[in-house]
Amino acid sequence: MHRIPRDHPRYESLMLRQKMVRGSERGLAVKEGLLAHGRGEAFDYLLGERTSSEAKAAARAAAALLLMAKRPVLSVNGNVASLVPGEMVRLATALPGSVIEVNLFHRTEARARAIAAELGSAARKLGVRQLLILSDRTDARLPGLSSDRAKCHRLGMFSADVVLVPLEDGDRAQALKRCGKKVVAIDLNPLSRTARAADVTIVDNVVRALPELIRQVGALRTASPRRLTEIAGSFDNRQNLGRALGRILRRLGRLSRERVPSDRSA
Amino acid sequence: MHRIPRDHPRYESLMLRQKMVRGSERGLAVKEGLLAHGRGEAFDYLLGERTSSEAKAAARAAAALLLMAKRPVLSVNGNVASLVPGEMVRLATALPGSVIEVNLFHRTEARARAIAAELGSAARKLGVRQLLILSDRTDARLPGLSSDRAKCHRLGMFSADVVLVPLEDGDRAQALKRCGKKVVAIDLNPLSRTARAADVTIVDNVVRALPELIRQVGALRTASPRRLTEIAGSFDNRQNLGRALGRILRRLGRLSRERVPSDRSA
C-alpha cells in the first residue's frame, strides 16, 4: 500500500482507490469491481466530487420511502462492503425491520460469506447486536434474470417492498421494478439503466451518499406517515436526474472553455 | 472467469473488462491499470462507444506521421498488452523500421518481460519473424522524469522521432514533447494532459483505434513523402479535440432529452 500525502489534490479519491484495492485483496471485491469503481471515478470527477442539491433531495425522498417500508432490504455487494461497511450497518439499525442482503453480480458463496463477515465485524465495532444479514444459501429467485444473478433470499429481496441498491447492475434494477418493488439506487451516472429504472436515484458517490441518507433518516424518524407519503410523492426522479445531468453538462462546458479552444468550424 | 450472457446490453464492454482481468491475473496489468480502464470506460460511454469522424481524421494524420518517421517507436504498457497485443504487432510490421518498447508507469523488470513475452507470442501466432521488442534492461533515461518512470532504451524512446503512446500518463507525454519528439496519443479523455500534450490525439478506445490506424497506414503506404507531409501538416489537434469534446456534449444533451425530461425549473 502506498502512502498518499494529505495535501495531494486528489487525496480523497486516491484513498478510496486504496480501500478498493484492499477490499479486492481481502476477497470482498472482484477485479470487475475495481473496473466499475474506476468508471464511477470518472463520473464523480464530472460531478465535481461533491454532494449536489439534487443528491440531497433524492436522499430525503429515499429516507421517506425506506421509513415507510414494511420490509426494507439493503443490498450490499463487494464494492459497498469495501468502501462503507460501517455506514451500511448504521443505516440498517436506523431502519426498523430492515435486512441486509449480500447481492453479487459475480456470485460465489465464499465471497458472499466474506462480505457478511465484514459487515458482522463492522456491526460488532459499532456495538450493534440485532442485525439480520443474508448472504450465502439463497432460497429464492428473482424472475426475469438468468443463472446466478437471479439468486436471492425469501426473507430478503424476494419479499421486500423497498430495496436500496447502491452500485447495482441495470438488469437487476429493472428486474426488481418488474416485481413491483420500490427501488432506491445510488449511482454516479444519471443516464444509466439503474438510475432510470429506480424510483429514487441518488446521483452521488456512495461514500458521501450513505452518510447523507443516514442523516435524512434520522431527521424524518418521527415524521407522520402522512408527511412521509407527501415527501416521497412530491419527488420526481426523472426531473431530478435531468437536473443532475444539467450539472454535468455545465461543468464539462466550463472545463472545455478552460482547456481547449472552442470549435468555431463545426 | 465469469460467463457473460451474450444478450447483456453491455456485452462488448464487459468482455473487454474480462480481458483486462485476465491480463491482470497473468501479471501483465496492475490493479491501477484496472481502475484506469474503468475511467476510460466512462469516457467511451460518453463518446457512444464508436469511432467518430474526429478519431478517423486523427488516425489518418497519425498514420502519415508514423510513415514519415525515421525511428517510429510504439509504446506498450500492461493495459495495451492485455487488450490488443496482436494489433500492436500488426502495426509494427506495417511500419518499416519501427520498434516496440515496453514502457511501464509502475515498472518492474518481471512485468516488462511478461509483456514482451505476450507480444512475442502474438507475433508467433501471426507468423511475424522480424520484430524488435525492447523490454527489460533499459539503458537510457528520458530527461525531466523521476526515478523508474524515466527508464527507457537507447534504441527505443530515447532515439525515436515519432512515438505512439496508447494509454499514456500525462507526465510522460509531456516529457516526450519536451525532448522534441512527435507524439501520437490514443486517449479517451479529450481533456487529459496527454491528449492536450500530443501532436495527434486519437480520442477513441484502443481496441477500435488500433485497427483503424492499421487500415490508414495500409491506405497511405504508397503515398509520396509530399502527400504525407500535407496530410500531417493540415491536421489541427486542438481543433480536433474541441470537436471530440463537442461531440460528447451534444451526445449528453441528446441523451438527456431522450431519457430524462429537460429541467425547466433550473
Coordinates of C-alpha atoms in Angstrom, one line a residue:
Chain A
M1 CA 0.0 0.0 0.0
H2 CA 1.4 3.4 -1.0
R3 CA 1.3 6.4 1.4
I4 CA -0.7 9.2 0.0
P5 CA 0.3 12.8 1.1
R6 CA -2.6 14.6 2.9
D7 CA -2.2 17.6 0.7
H8 CA -2.4 15.7 -2.6
P9 CA -5.1 17.4 -4.7
R10 CA -6.8 14.0 -5.3
Y11 CA -6.3 12.7 -1.7
E12 CA -9.9 11.6 -1.1
S13 CA -10.2 9.9 -4.4
L14 CA -6.8 8.1 -4.0
M15 CA -7.8 6.9 -0.5
L16 CA -11.0 5.4 -1.9
R17 CA -8.9 3.6 -4.5
Q18 CA -6.7 2.1 -1.8
K19 CA -9.8 1.0 0.1
M20 CA -11.0 -0.7 -3.1
V21 CA -7.6 -2.4 -3.7
R22 CA -7.6 -3.6 -0.1
G23 CA -11.1 -4.9 -0.5
S24 CA -10.1 -6.8 -3.5
E25 CA -7.0 -8.3 -1.8
R26 CA -9.2 -9.5 1.0
G27 CA -11.6 -11.2 -1.3
L28 CA -14.6 -8.8 -0.8
A29 CA -14.4 -7.1 -4.2
V30 CA -13.6 -8.8 -7.6
K31 CA -11.4 -7.2 -10.2
E32 CA -14.5 -6.3 -12.2
G33 CA -15.4 -4.2 -9.1
L34 CA -12.2 -2.3 -9.4
L35 CA -13.0 -1.5 -13.0
A36 CA -16.5 -0.4 -12.1
H37 CA -15.0 1.8 -9.4
G38 CA -12.8 3.5 -12.0
R39 CA -15.8 4.1 -14.1
G40 CA -17.5 5.7 -11.2
E41 CA -14.5 7.9 -10.5
A42 CA -14.8 9.5 -14.0
F43 CA -18.5 10.4 -13.4
D44 CA -17.6 11.7 -9.9
Y45 CA -15.0 13.9 -11.5
L46 CA -17.6 15.2 -13.9
L47 CA -19.9 15.9 -11.0
G48 CA -17.2 17.9 -9.1
E49 CA -16.8 15.2 -6.4
R50 CA -19.3 16.6 -4.0
T51 CA -22.9 16.1 -2.9
S52 CA -25.2 18.2 -5.1
S53 CA -28.6 19.7 -4.0
E54 CA -30.2 17.1 -6.4
A55 CA -28.5 14.3 -4.4
K56 CA -29.7 15.8 -1.1
A57 CA -33.3 16.0 -2.5
A58 CA -33.1 12.3 -3.6
A59 CA -31.7 11.2 -0.2
R60 CA -34.6 12.9 1.5
A61 CA -37.2 11.1 -0.7
A62 CA -35.2 7.8 -0.3
A63 CA -35.3 8.2 3.5
A64 CA -39.1 8.7 3.4
L65 CA -39.6 5.6 1.2
L66 CA -37.3 3.5 3.4
L67 CA -39.1 4.6 6.6
M68 CA -42.5 3.8 5.1
A69 CA -41.4 0.4 4.0
K70 CA -42.7 -2.8 5.7
R71 CA -39.7 -4.9 4.6
P72 CA -36.9 -2.6 3.6
V73 CA -33.9 -4.5 2.2
L74 CA -30.4 -3.1 1.9
S75 CA -28.4 -4.7 -0.8
V76 CA -24.6 -5.0 -0.4
N77 CA -22.0 -6.0 -3.0
G78 CA -18.2 -6.3 -2.8
N79 CA -17.6 -2.6 -3.6
V80 CA -20.1 -1.4 -0.9
A81 CA -18.5 -3.8 1.6
S82 CA -15.0 -2.4 0.7
L83 CA -16.0 1.2 1.0
V84 CA -18.8 1.7 3.5
P85 CA -19.4 -1.4 5.7
G86 CA -20.0 0.6 8.9
E87 CA -22.4 3.0 7.2
M88 CA -24.5 0.1 5.9
V89 CA -24.8 -1.3 9.4
R90 CA -25.7 2.2 10.8
L91 CA -28.4 2.6 8.1
A92 CA -29.8 -0.8 8.8
T93 CA -30.0 -0.1 12.6
A94 CA -31.8 3.2 11.8
L95 CA -34.5 1.5 9.7
P96 CA -36.9 -0.7 11.8
G97 CA -37.4 -4.2 10.4
S98 CA -34.7 -3.8 7.8
V99 CA -32.5 -6.6 6.5
I100 CA -29.1 -6.5 4.8
E101 CA -28.7 -8.9 1.9
V102 CA -25.5 -9.7 0.1
N103 CA -26.2 -9.5 -3.5
L104 CA -23.4 -10.2 -6.0
F105 CA -23.2 -9.8 -9.8
H106 CA -20.2 -12.2 -9.9
R107 CA -21.5 -14.6 -7.3
T108 CA -19.6 -17.1 -5.3
E109 CA -20.8 -18.4 -1.9
A110 CA -17.3 -17.9 -0.4
R111 CA -17.4 -14.2 -1.4
A112 CA -20.9 -13.8 -0.1
R113 CA -19.7 -15.2 3.3
A114 CA -16.6 -13.0 3.4
I115 CA -18.8 -9.9 2.8
A116 CA -21.2 -11.0 5.5
A117 CA -18.3 -11.4 7.9
E118 CA -17.0 -7.9 7.1
L119 CA -20.5 -6.5 7.9
G120 CA -20.6 -8.6 11.0
S121 CA -17.3 -7.2 12.1
A122 CA -18.4 -3.6 11.4
A123 CA -21.6 -4.3 13.5
R124 CA -19.5 -5.6 16.4
K125 CA -17.3 -2.5 16.3
L126 CA -20.4 -0.3 16.5
G127 CA -21.9 -2.4 19.3
V128 CA -24.8 -3.5 17.1
R129 CA -26.3 -6.8 18.2
Q130 CA -29.5 -7.3 16.4
L131 CA -29.0 -7.3 12.6
L132 CA -30.1 -9.9 10.0
I133 CA -27.5 -10.3 7.3
L134 CA -28.5 -12.7 4.5
S135 CA -25.5 -13.9 2.4
D136 CA -24.9 -17.5 1.2
R137 CA -27.5 -20.3 0.9
T138 CA -30.0 -18.4 -1.2
D139 CA -33.5 -19.9 -1.2
A140 CA -35.4 -17.9 -3.9
R141 CA -35.0 -16.4 -7.4
L142 CA -35.9 -13.1 -8.9
P143 CA -38.0 -13.7 -12.0
G144 CA -36.6 -12.4 -15.4
L145 CA -32.9 -12.9 -14.6
S146 CA -30.6 -15.6 -15.9
S147 CA -28.5 -18.0 -13.8
D148 CA -26.6 -16.9 -10.7
R149 CA -27.8 -13.3 -10.9
A150 CA -31.4 -14.3 -10.0
K151 CA -30.4 -15.9 -6.7
C152 CA -31.8 -14.2 -3.6
H153 CA -33.4 -14.8 -0.2
R154 CA -37.0 -15.4 0.6
L155 CA -36.6 -13.1 3.7
G156 CA -34.6 -10.6 1.6
M157 CA -35.2 -9.1 -1.9
F158 CA -37.8 -11.7 -2.7
S159 CA -40.3 -10.4 -0.1
A160 CA -39.0 -6.8 0.1
D161 CA -41.3 -3.8 -0.7
V162 CA -38.5 -1.3 -0.8
V163 CA -34.9 -2.1 -1.9
L164 CA -31.8 0.0 -1.6
V165 CA -29.4 -0.9 -4.3
P166 CA -26.1 1.0 -4.2
L167 CA -23.9 0.4 -7.2
E168 CA -26.4 -2.0 -8.9
D169 CA -26.4 -3.6 -12.4
G170 CA -29.1 -2.3 -14.7
D171 CA -30.6 -5.7 -15.4
R172 CA -31.2 -6.4 -11.8
A173 CA -32.6 -2.9 -11.0
Q174 CA -35.1 -3.4 -13.8
A175 CA -36.0 -6.9 -12.6
L176 CA -36.7 -5.6 -9.2
K177 CA -39.0 -3.0 -10.7
R178 CA -40.8 -5.6 -12.7
C179 CA -41.5 -7.5 -9.5
G180 CA -43.4 -4.4 -8.2
K181 CA -40.8 -3.2 -5.7
K182 CA -39.8 0.4 -4.9
V183 CA -36.2 0.8 -5.8
V184 CA -33.8 3.3 -4.3
A185 CA -30.5 3.5 -6.3
I186 CA -27.2 5.1 -5.6
D187 CA -25.5 5.7 -9.0
L188 CA -23.0 8.2 -10.2
N189 CA -24.2 8.0 -13.8
P190 CA -27.6 9.8 -14.2
L191 CA -28.2 8.1 -17.6
S192 CA -27.6 4.5 -16.5
R193 CA -30.4 2.0 -16.8
T194 CA -30.2 1.6 -13.0
A195 CA -30.6 5.3 -12.5
R196 CA -33.6 5.5 -14.8
A197 CA -35.3 2.3 -13.6
A198 CA -35.2 3.3 -9.9
D199 CA -38.0 5.2 -8.2
V200 CA -35.4 7.4 -6.4
T201 CA -31.8 7.7 -7.6
I202 CA -29.2 9.4 -5.5
V203 CA -26.6 10.6 -8.1
D204 CA -23.6 10.7 -5.7
N205 CA -20.5 8.7 -4.6
V206 CA -21.7 6.0 -2.2
V207 CA -19.2 7.3 0.4
R208 CA -21.0 10.6 0.6
A209 CA -24.5 9.4 -0.2
L210 CA -24.8 6.9 2.7
P211 CA -23.9 9.4 5.5
E212 CA -26.4 11.8 3.9
L213 CA -29.0 9.1 3.8
I214 CA -28.4 8.2 7.4
R215 CA -28.8 11.9 8.4
Q216 CA -32.1 12.2 6.5
V217 CA -33.5 9.0 8.0
G218 CA -32.6 10.5 11.4
A219 CA -34.3 13.8 10.6
L220 CA -37.5 12.0 9.4
R221 CA -37.6 9.3 12.1
T222 CA -40.5 11.0 13.9
A223 CA -42.4 12.3 10.9
S224 CA -46.0 11.1 10.5
P225 CA -46.9 8.5 7.8
R226 CA -48.8 11.3 6.0
R227 CA -45.8 13.6 6.0
L228 CA -43.6 10.7 4.7
T229 CA -46.1 10.0 1.9
E230 CA -46.1 13.7 1.0
I231 CA -42.3 13.8 0.8
A232 CA -42.0 10.6 -1.3
G233 CA -44.9 11.6 -3.5
S234 CA -43.6 15.1 -4.4
F235 CA -40.3 13.8 -5.6
D236 CA -39.9 13.5 -9.4
N237 CA -37.0 11.2 -10.2
R238 CA -36.8 11.9 -13.9
Q239 CA -36.8 15.7 -13.3
N240 CA -34.1 15.2 -10.6
L241 CA -32.0 13.1 -13.0
G242 CA -32.4 15.9 -15.6
R243 CA -31.0 18.4 -13.1
A244 CA -28.0 16.2 -12.2
L245 CA -27.2 15.8 -15.9
G246 CA -27.5 19.5 -16.5
R247 CA -24.9 19.9 -13.7
I248 CA -22.5 17.6 -15.6
L249 CA -23.1 19.4 -18.9
R250 CA -22.5 22.8 -17.4
R251 CA -19.3 21.6 -15.7
L252 CA -18.0 19.9 -18.9
G253 CA -18.7 23.1 -20.9
R254 CA -16.8 25.1 -18.3
L255 CA -13.8 22.7 -18.4
S256 CA -13.8 22.7 -22.1
R257 CA -13.7 26.5 -22.3
E258 CA -10.7 26.5 -19.9
R259 CA -8.7 23.7 -21.6
V260 CA -9.4 23.5 -25.3
P261 CA -10.4 26.4 -27.6
S262 CA -14.0 26.3 -28.8
D263 CA -14.6 24.7 -32.2
R264 CA -15.7 27.5 -34.5
S265 CA -15.7 25.5 -37.7
A266 CA -18.2 22.8 -36.7
Chain B
M1 CA -13.6 -16.1 -15.3
H2 CA -17.3 -15.5 -15.3
R3 CA -19.6 -16.1 -18.2
I4 CA -21.3 -13.0 -19.5
P5 CA -24.6 -13.6 -21.2
R6 CA -24.5 -12.7 -24.9
D7 CA -27.7 -10.7 -24.6
H8 CA -26.4 -8.4 -21.9
P9 CA -26.7 -4.8 -23.3
R10 CA -23.1 -4.1 -22.3
Y11 CA -21.6 -7.3 -23.6
E12 CA -18.7 -5.8 -25.6
S13 CA -17.7 -3.6 -22.7
L14 CA -17.9 -6.5 -20.2
M15 CA -15.8 -8.7 -22.5
L16 CA -13.1 -6.0 -22.6
R17 CA -13.3 -5.9 -18.8
Q18 CA -12.7 -9.6 -18.7
K19 CA -9.7 -9.2 -21.0
M20 CA -8.3 -6.7 -18.5
V21 CA -9.0 -9.0 -15.6
R22 CA -7.2 -11.9 -17.4
G23 CA -4.3 -9.5 -18.2
S24 CA -4.0 -8.6 -14.5
E25 CA -4.2 -12.3 -13.4
R26 CA -1.3 -13.1 -15.8
G27 CA 0.9 -10.3 -14.4
L28 CA 0.6 -8.0 -17.5
A29 CA -1.6 -5.3 -16.0
V30 CA -1.6 -3.9 -12.4
K31 CA -4.6 -3.0 -10.3
E32 CA -4.1 0.7 -11.0
G33 CA -4.4 -0.3 -14.7
L34 CA -7.8 -1.9 -13.9
L35 CA -9.0 1.4 -12.3
A36 CA -7.7 3.4 -15.3
H37 CA -9.5 1.1 -17.7
G38 CA -12.7 1.8 -15.8
R39 CA -12.2 5.5 -16.1
G40 CA -11.7 5.1 -19.8
E41 CA -14.9 3.1 -20.0
A42 CA -16.9 6.0 -18.7
F43 CA -15.5 8.3 -21.4
D44 CA -16.1 5.7 -24.1
Y45 CA -19.7 5.5 -23.0
L46 CA -19.9 9.3 -23.3
L47 CA -18.5 9.0 -26.8
G48 CA -21.1 6.4 -27.8
E49 CA -18.6 3.6 -27.9
R50 CA -17.7 4.0 -31.5
T51 CA -15.1 5.6 -33.7
S52 CA -16.0 9.2 -34.5
S53 CA -15.1 11.1 -37.7
E54 CA -12.6 13.1 -35.4
A55 CA -11.0 9.8 -34.4
K56 CA -10.7 8.8 -38.1
A57 CA -9.2 12.2 -39.0
A58 CA -6.7 11.8 -36.2
A59 CA -5.8 8.2 -37.2
R60 CA -5.1 9.4 -40.7
A61 CA -2.8 12.2 -39.5
A62 CA -1.2 9.7 -37.1
A63 CA -0.6 7.2 -40.0
A64 CA 1.1 9.9 -42.0
L65 CA 3.4 10.9 -39.1
L66 CA 4.3 7.3 -38.4
L67 CA 5.0 6.5 -42.1
M68 CA 7.3 9.6 -42.4
A69 CA 9.2 8.8 -39.2
K70 CA 12.8 7.6 -39.4
R71 CA 12.6 5.8 -36.0
P72 CA 8.9 5.2 -35.0
V73 CA 8.6 3.7 -31.6
L74 CA 5.4 2.0 -30.4
S75 CA 5.0 2.1 -26.6
V76 CA 3.2 -0.8 -24.9
N77 CA 2.0 -0.9 -21.3
G78 CA 0.2 -3.6 -19.4
N79 CA -3.3 -2.5 -20.5
V80 CA -2.3 -2.4 -24.1
A81 CA -0.7 -5.8 -23.9
S82 CA -3.9 -7.2 -22.2
L83 CA -6.2 -5.7 -24.8
V84 CA -4.5 -5.5 -28.2
P85 CA -1.2 -7.5 -28.4
G86 CA -1.8 -8.8 -31.9
E87 CA -2.8 -5.4 -33.2
M88 CA 0.4 -3.8 -31.9
V89 CA 2.4 -6.5 -33.6
R90 CA 0.5 -5.9 -36.9
L91 CA 1.0 -2.2 -36.7
A92 CA 4.7 -2.6 -36.1
T93 CA 5.1 -4.9 -39.1
A94 CA 3.2 -2.3 -41.2
L95 CA 5.7 0.4 -40.2
P96 CA 9.2 0.0 -41.7
G97 CA 12.0 0.4 -39.2
S98 CA 9.6 0.5 -36.2
V99 CA 10.4 -0.8 -32.7
I100 CA 8.1 -1.8 -29.9
E101 CA 9.1 -0.7 -26.4
V102 CA 7.5 -1.8 -23.2
N103 CA 7.0 1.3 -21.2
L104 CA 5.5 1.0 -17.7
F105 CA 4.2 3.5 -15.2
H106 CA 4.5 1.0 -12.3
R107 CA 7.7 -0.6 -13.5
T108 CA 9.1 -4.0 -12.5
E109 CA 11.5 -5.9 -14.8
A110 CA 9.5 -9.0 -14.4
R111 CA 6.4 -7.3 -15.7
A112 CA 8.3 -5.8 -18.6
R113 CA 9.5 -9.3 -19.5
A114 CA 6.0 -10.8 -19.2
I115 CA 4.6 -8.2 -21.6
A116 CA 7.4 -8.7 -24.1
A117 CA 6.6 -12.5 -23.9
E118 CA 3.0 -11.8 -24.6
L119 CA 3.9 -9.7 -27.6
G120 CA 6.3 -12.3 -28.8
S121 CA 3.6 -15.0 -28.6
A122 CA 1.2 -12.8 -30.6
A123 CA 4.0 -12.3 -33.2
R124 CA 4.5 -16.1 -33.5
K125 CA 0.7 -16.6 -33.9
L126 CA 0.8 -14.1 -36.7
G127 CA 3.8 -15.6 -38.4
V128 CA 5.9 -12.5 -37.8
R129 CA 9.6 -13.2 -37.5
Q130 CA 11.4 -9.9 -37.6
L131 CA 10.3 -7.6 -34.8
L132 CA 12.4 -5.8 -32.2
I133 CA 10.8 -5.7 -28.8
L134 CA 12.6 -3.7 -26.1
S135 CA 11.5 -4.5 -22.5
D136 CA 13.8 -5.0 -19.5
R137 CA 17.4 -3.9 -19.2
T138 CA 16.8 -0.3 -20.0
D139 CA 20.0 1.7 -21.0
A140 CA 18.8 5.3 -21.2
R141 CA 16.7 7.9 -19.3
L142 CA 14.2 10.4 -20.5
P143 CA 15.1 13.8 -19.0
G144 CA 12.6 15.6 -16.7
L145 CA 11.1 12.4 -15.2
S146 CA 11.7 11.0 -11.7
S147 CA 13.1 7.6 -10.9
D148 CA 11.7 4.5 -12.6
R149 CA 9.4 6.4 -14.9
A150 CA 12.4 7.9 -16.8
K151 CA 13.8 4.5 -17.8
C152 CA 13.9 3.7 -21.5
H153 CA 16.0 2.2 -24.2
R154 CA 18.6 3.9 -26.4
L155 CA 17.2 2.1 -29.5
G156 CA 13.7 3.0 -28.4
M157 CA 12.1 6.1 -27.0
F158 CA 15.5 7.8 -26.4
S159 CA 16.3 8.0 -30.2
A160 CA 12.7 8.0 -31.5
D161 CA 11.5 10.8 -33.7
V162 CA 7.8 9.7 -33.6
V163 CA 6.3 7.9 -30.6
L164 CA 2.9 6.2 -30.4
V165 CA 1.7 6.2 -26.8
P166 CA -1.6 4.5 -26.3
L167 CA -3.0 5.0 -22.7
E168 CA -0.1 7.1 -21.5
D169 CA 0.4 9.1 -18.3
G170 CA 0.3 12.9 -18.7
D171 CA 3.8 13.5 -17.2
R172 CA 5.5 11.2 -19.6
A173 CA 3.6 12.5 -22.7
Q174 CA 4.8 16.0 -21.7
A175 CA 8.4 14.8 -21.2
L176 CA 8.5 13.2 -24.7
K177 CA 7.3 16.5 -26.1
R178 CA 10.0 18.4 -24.3
C179 CA 12.6 16.1 -25.8
G180 CA 11.4 17.3 -29.2
K181 CA 9.6 14.1 -30.3
K182 CA 6.4 14.0 -32.2
V183 CA 3.8 12.3 -30.0
V184 CA 0.8 10.3 -31.2
A185 CA -1.6 9.5 -28.3
I186 CA -4.7 7.3 -28.0
D187 CA -6.8 8.7 -25.1
L188 CA -10.5 8.5 -24.4
N189 CA -10.5 11.8 -22.4
P190 CA -10.1 14.8 -24.7
L191 CA -9.4 17.0 -21.7
S192 CA -6.5 14.9 -20.3
R193 CA -2.9 16.3 -20.2
T194 CA -1.8 13.5 -22.5
A195 CA -4.5 14.4 -25.1
R196 CA -3.5 18.1 -24.9
A197 CA 0.3 17.5 -25.0
A198 CA 0.3 15.2 -28.0
D199 CA 0.7 16.3 -31.7
V200 CA -2.0 14.0 -32.8
T201 CA -4.6 12.5 -30.3
I202 CA -6.9 9.8 -31.4
V203 CA -9.9 10.1 -29.0
D204 CA -11.1 6.5 -29.2
N205 CA -11.0 3.2 -27.4
V206 CA -7.6 1.5 -28.1
V207 CA -9.4 -1.7 -29.3
R208 CA -11.1 0.3 -32.1
A209 CA -8.3 2.9 -32.7
L210 CA -5.5 0.4 -33.5
P211 CA -7.4 -1.5 -36.3
E212 CA -8.3 1.9 -37.7
L213 CA -4.7 3.1 -37.5
I214 CA -3.5 -0.1 -39.2
R215 CA -6.1 0.5 -42.0
Q216 CA -4.9 4.1 -42.5
V217 CA -1.3 3.0 -42.6
G218 CA -2.2 0.5 -45.3
A219 CA -4.0 3.1 -47.3
L220 CA -1.2 5.6 -47.1
R221 CA 1.7 3.1 -47.6
T222 CA 2.4 4.1 -51.2
A223 CA 1.7 7.9 -50.7
S224 CA 4.5 10.2 -51.6
P225 CA 6.5 12.0 -48.9
R226 CA 5.0 15.2 -50.0
R227 CA 1.5 13.9 -49.7
L228 CA 2.2 12.5 -46.2
T229 CA 3.6 15.9 -45.2
E230 CA 0.5 17.6 -46.5
I231 CA -1.8 15.2 -44.5
A232 CA 0.1 15.6 -41.3
G233 CA 0.5 19.4 -41.7
S234 CA -3.2 20.1 -42.3
F235 CA -4.2 18.4 -39.1
D236 CA -5.0 20.7 -36.1
N237 CA -5.0 18.7 -32.9
R238 CA -6.5 21.4 -30.6
Q239 CA -9.4 21.9 -33.1
N240 CA -9.9 18.2 -33.4
L241 CA -10.0 17.8 -29.6
G242 CA -12.5 20.6 -29.4
R243 CA -14.7 18.7 -31.9
A244 CA -14.4 15.5 -29.9
L245 CA -15.5 17.3 -26.8
G246 CA -18.3 19.0 -28.7
R247 CA -19.5 15.5 -29.7
I248 CA -19.6 14.4 -26.0
L249 CA -21.5 17.5 -25.0
R250 CA -24.0 17.1 -27.9
R251 CA -24.5 13.4 -27.1
L252 CA -25.0 14.1 -23.4
G253 CA -27.5 16.7 -24.3
R254 CA -29.3 14.4 -26.7
L255 CA -29.3 11.5 -24.2
S256 CA -30.6 13.9 -21.6
R257 CA -33.6 14.9 -23.8
E258 CA -34.3 11.3 -24.7
R259 CA -34.0 9.8 -21.3
V260 CA -34.9 12.4 -18.8
P261 CA -37.1 15.5 -19.4
S262 CA -35.3 18.8 -19.6
D263 CA -35.1 20.7 -16.4
R264 CA -37.3 23.8 -16.9
S265 CA -37.0 25.0 -13.3
A266 CA -33.2 25.4 -13.1

